[in-house]
Short mmCIF file of C-alpha atoms and ligand atoms in Angstrom, two decimals:
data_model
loop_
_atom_site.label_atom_id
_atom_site.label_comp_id
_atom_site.label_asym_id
_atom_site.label_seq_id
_atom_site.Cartn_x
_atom_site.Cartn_y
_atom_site.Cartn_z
CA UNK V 1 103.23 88.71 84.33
CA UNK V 2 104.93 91.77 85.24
CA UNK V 3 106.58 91.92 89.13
CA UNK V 4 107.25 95.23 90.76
CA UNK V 5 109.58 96.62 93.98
CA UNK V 6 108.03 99.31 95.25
CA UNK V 7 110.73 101.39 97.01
CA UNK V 8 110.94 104.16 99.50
CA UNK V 9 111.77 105.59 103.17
CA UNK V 10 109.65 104.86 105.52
CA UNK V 11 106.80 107.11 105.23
CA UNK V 12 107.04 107.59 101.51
CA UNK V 13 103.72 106.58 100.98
CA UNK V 14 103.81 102.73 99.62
CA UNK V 15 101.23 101.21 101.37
CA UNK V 16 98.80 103.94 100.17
CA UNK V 17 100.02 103.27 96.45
CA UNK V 18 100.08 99.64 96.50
CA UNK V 19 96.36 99.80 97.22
CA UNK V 20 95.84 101.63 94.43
CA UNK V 21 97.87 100.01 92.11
CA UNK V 22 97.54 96.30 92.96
CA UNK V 23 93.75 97.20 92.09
CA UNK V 24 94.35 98.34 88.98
CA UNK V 25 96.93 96.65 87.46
CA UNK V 26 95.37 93.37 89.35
CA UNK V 27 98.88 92.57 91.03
CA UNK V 28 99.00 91.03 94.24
CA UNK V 29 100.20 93.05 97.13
CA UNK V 30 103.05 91.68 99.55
CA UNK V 31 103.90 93.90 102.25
CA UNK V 32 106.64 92.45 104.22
CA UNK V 33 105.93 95.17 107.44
CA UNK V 34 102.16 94.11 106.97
CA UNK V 35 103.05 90.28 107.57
CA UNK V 36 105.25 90.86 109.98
CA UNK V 37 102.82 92.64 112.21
CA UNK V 38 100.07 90.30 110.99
CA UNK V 39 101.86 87.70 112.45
CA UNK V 40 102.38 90.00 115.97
CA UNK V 41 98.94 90.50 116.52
CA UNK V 42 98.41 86.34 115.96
CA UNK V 43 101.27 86.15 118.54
CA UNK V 44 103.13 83.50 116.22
CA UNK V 45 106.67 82.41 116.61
CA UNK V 46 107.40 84.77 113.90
CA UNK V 47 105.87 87.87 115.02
CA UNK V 48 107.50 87.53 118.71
CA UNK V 49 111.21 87.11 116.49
CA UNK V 50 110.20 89.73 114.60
CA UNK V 51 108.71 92.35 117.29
CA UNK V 52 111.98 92.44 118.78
CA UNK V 53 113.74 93.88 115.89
CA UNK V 54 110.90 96.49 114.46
CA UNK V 55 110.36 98.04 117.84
CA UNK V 56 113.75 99.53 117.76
CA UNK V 57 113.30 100.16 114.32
CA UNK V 58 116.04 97.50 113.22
CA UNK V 59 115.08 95.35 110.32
CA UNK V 60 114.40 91.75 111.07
CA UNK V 61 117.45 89.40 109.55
CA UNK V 62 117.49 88.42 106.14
CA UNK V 63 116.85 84.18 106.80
CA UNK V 64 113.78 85.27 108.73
CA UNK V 65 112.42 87.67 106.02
CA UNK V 66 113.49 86.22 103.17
CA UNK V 67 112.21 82.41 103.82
CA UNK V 68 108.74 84.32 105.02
CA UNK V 69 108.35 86.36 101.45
CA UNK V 70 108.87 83.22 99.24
CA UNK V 71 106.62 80.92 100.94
CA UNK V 72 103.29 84.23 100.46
CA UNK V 73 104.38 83.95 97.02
CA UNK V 74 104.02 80.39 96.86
CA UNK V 75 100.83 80.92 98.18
CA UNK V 76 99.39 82.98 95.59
CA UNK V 77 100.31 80.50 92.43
CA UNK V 78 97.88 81.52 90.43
CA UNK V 79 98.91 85.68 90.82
CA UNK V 80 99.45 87.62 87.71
CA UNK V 81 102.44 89.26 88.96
CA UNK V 82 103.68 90.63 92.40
CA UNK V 83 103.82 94.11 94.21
CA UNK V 84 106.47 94.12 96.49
CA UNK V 85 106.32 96.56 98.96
CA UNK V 86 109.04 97.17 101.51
CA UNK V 87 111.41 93.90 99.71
CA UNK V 88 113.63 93.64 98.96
CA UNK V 89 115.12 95.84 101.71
CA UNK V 90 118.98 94.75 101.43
CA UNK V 91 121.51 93.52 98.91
CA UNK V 92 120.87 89.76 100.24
CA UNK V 93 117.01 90.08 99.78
CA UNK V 94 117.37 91.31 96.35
CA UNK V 95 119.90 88.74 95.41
CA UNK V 96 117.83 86.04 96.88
CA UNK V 97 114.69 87.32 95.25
CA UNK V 98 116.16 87.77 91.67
CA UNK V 99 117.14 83.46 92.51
CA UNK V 100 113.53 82.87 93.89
CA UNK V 101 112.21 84.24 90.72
CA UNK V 102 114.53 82.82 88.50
CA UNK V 103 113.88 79.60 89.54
CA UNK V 104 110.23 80.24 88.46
CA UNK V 105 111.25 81.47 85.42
CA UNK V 106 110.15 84.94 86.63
CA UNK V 107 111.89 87.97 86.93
CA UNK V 108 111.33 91.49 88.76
CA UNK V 109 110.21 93.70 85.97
CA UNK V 110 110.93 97.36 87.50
CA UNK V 111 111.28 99.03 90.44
CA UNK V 112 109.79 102.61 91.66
CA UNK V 113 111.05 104.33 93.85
CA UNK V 114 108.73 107.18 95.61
CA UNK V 115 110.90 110.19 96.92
CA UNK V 116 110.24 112.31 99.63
CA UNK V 117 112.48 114.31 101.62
CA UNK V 118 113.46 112.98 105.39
CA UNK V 119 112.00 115.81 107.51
CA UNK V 120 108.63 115.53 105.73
CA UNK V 121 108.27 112.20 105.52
CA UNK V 122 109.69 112.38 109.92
CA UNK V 123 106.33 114.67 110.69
CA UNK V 124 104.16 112.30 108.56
CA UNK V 125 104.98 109.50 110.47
CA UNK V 126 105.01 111.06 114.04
CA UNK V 127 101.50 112.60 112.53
CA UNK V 128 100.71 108.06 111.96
CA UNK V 129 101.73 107.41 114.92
CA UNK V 130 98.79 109.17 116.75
CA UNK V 131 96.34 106.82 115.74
CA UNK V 132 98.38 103.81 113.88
CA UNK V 133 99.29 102.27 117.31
CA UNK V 134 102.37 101.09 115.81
CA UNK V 135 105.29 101.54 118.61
CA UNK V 136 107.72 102.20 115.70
CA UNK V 137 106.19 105.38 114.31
CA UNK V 138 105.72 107.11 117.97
CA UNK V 139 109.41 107.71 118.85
CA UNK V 140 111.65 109.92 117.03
CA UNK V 141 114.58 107.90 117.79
CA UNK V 142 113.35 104.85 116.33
CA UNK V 143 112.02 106.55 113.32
CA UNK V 144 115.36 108.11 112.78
CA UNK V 145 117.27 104.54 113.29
CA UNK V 146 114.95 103.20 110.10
CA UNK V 147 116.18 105.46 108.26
CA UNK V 148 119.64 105.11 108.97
CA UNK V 149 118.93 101.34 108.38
CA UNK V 150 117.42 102.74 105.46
CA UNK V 151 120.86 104.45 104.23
CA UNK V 152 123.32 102.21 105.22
CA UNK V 153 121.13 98.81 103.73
CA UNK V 154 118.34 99.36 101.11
CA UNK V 155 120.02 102.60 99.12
CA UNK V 156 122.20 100.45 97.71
CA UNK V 157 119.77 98.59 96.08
CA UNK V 158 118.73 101.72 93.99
CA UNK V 159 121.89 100.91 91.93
CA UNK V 160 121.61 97.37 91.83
CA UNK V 161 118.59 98.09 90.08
CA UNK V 162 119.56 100.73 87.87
CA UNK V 163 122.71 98.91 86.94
CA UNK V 164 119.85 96.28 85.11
CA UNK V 165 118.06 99.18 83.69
CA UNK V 166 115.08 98.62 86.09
CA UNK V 167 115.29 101.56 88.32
CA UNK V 168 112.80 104.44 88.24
CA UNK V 169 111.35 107.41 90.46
CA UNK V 170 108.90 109.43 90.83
CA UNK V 171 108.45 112.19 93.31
CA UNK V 172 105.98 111.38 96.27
CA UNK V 173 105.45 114.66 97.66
CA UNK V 174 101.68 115.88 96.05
CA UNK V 175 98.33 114.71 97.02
CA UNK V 176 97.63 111.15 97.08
CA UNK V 177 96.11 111.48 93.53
CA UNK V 178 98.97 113.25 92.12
CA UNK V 179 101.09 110.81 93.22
CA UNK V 180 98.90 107.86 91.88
CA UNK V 181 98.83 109.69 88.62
CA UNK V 182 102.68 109.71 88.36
CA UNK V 183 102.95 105.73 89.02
CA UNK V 184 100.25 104.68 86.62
CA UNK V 185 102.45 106.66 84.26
CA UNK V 186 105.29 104.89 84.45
CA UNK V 187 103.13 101.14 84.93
CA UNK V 188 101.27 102.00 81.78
CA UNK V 189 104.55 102.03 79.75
CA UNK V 190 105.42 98.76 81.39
N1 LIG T 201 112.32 93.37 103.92
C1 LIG T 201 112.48 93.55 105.25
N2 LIG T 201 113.64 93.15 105.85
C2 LIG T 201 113.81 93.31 107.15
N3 LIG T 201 112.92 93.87 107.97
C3 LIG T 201 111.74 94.29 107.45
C4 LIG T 201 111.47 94.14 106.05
N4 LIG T 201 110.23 94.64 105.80
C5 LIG T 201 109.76 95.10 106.99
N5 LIG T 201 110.66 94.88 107.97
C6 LIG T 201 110.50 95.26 109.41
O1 LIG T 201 109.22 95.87 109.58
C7 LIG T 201 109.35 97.25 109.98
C8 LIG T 201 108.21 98.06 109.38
O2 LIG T 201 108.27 98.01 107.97
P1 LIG T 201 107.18 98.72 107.06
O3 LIG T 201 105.81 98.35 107.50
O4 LIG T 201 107.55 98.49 105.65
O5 LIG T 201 107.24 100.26 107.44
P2 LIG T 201 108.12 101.48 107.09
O6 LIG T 201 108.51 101.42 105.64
O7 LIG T 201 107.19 102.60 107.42
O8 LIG T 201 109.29 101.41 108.02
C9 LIG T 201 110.76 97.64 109.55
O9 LIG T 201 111.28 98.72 110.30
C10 LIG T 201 111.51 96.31 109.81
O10 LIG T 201 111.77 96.14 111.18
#
């Protein structure tokens, strides 16, 4: 069973990846921004929490997001392994996930990060939201407060990682394909 972080800025490009890679390494995909705005357009108790802190581009707290990620793994009992994309997203999270999967006698095999510099990865997600309809992406402002919330709370994590010799990057500035080619590298040795 091998479980993988999938790290970057907003923008970077995970969601594309995961859907590549959760096909072909047969992982199952969580996406913490996808459930959250799953649960929005169901209009759950959740989503209405959480749509108040990812339209100003705040994360949502780390109870909320942390209780929601563990029970979609529990869900999936039979998965060979986990992508997780966009959790861990601070220190807590990663702390509480290393527990989560301890207790399972699991454990987060590596984590790949995809970099991209911020004024790209700004245009690409102005360029997103055009059509994505998510308020988040439409609004400079709120695009720039992720990735402060991105600075100040998931950076961190990069050494966190690297300090257990799980920590690697690739760069995710190339065509989709190019940067699919560089992750499979690194999951092949895996
Ligand atoms: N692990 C998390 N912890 C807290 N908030 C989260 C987490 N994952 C997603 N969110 C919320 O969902 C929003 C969108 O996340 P996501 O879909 O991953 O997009 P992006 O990486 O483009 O910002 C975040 O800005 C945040 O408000």
């Amino acid at each position: 069973m091998i479980n993988i972080v999938l790290f970057g800025k907003p923008g970077a490009g995970k969601g594309t990846q995961a859907e590549f890679l959760k096909e072909k390494y047969n992982l199952t995909h969580l996406s913490t921004g996808d459930i959250f705005r799953f649960n929005i357009k169901n209009d759950t108790d959740l989503g209405r929490l959480a749509k108040t802190f990812m339209d100003k581009g705040d994360l949502v707290p780390d109870e909320v997001t942390i209780q929601m990620l563990q029970s979609e793994v529990d869900k999936n009992p039979h998965s060979a392994g986990f992508l997780f994309d966009g959790f861990p997203r601070t220190l807590a999270q990663a702390e509480a996930l290393d527990a989560f999967l301890e207790s399972k006698e699991q454990s987060i095999t590596a984590t790949v990060a995809l970099e991209a510099d911020d004024n790209i990865l700004v245009a690409r997600l102005l360029e997103r939201g055009k059509t994505s309809g998510r308020p988040d992406d439409q609004d400079e402002e709120k695009i720039r407060n992720r990735y402060d919330e991105y600075n100040q709370k998931t950076a961190p994590l990069m050494d966190y990682y690297k300090s257990q010799g799980k920590f690697h990057a690739v760069n995710g500035i190339g065509t989709i394909l190019e940067v699919n080619e560089r992750l499979n590298q690194i999951f092949d040795k895996l």
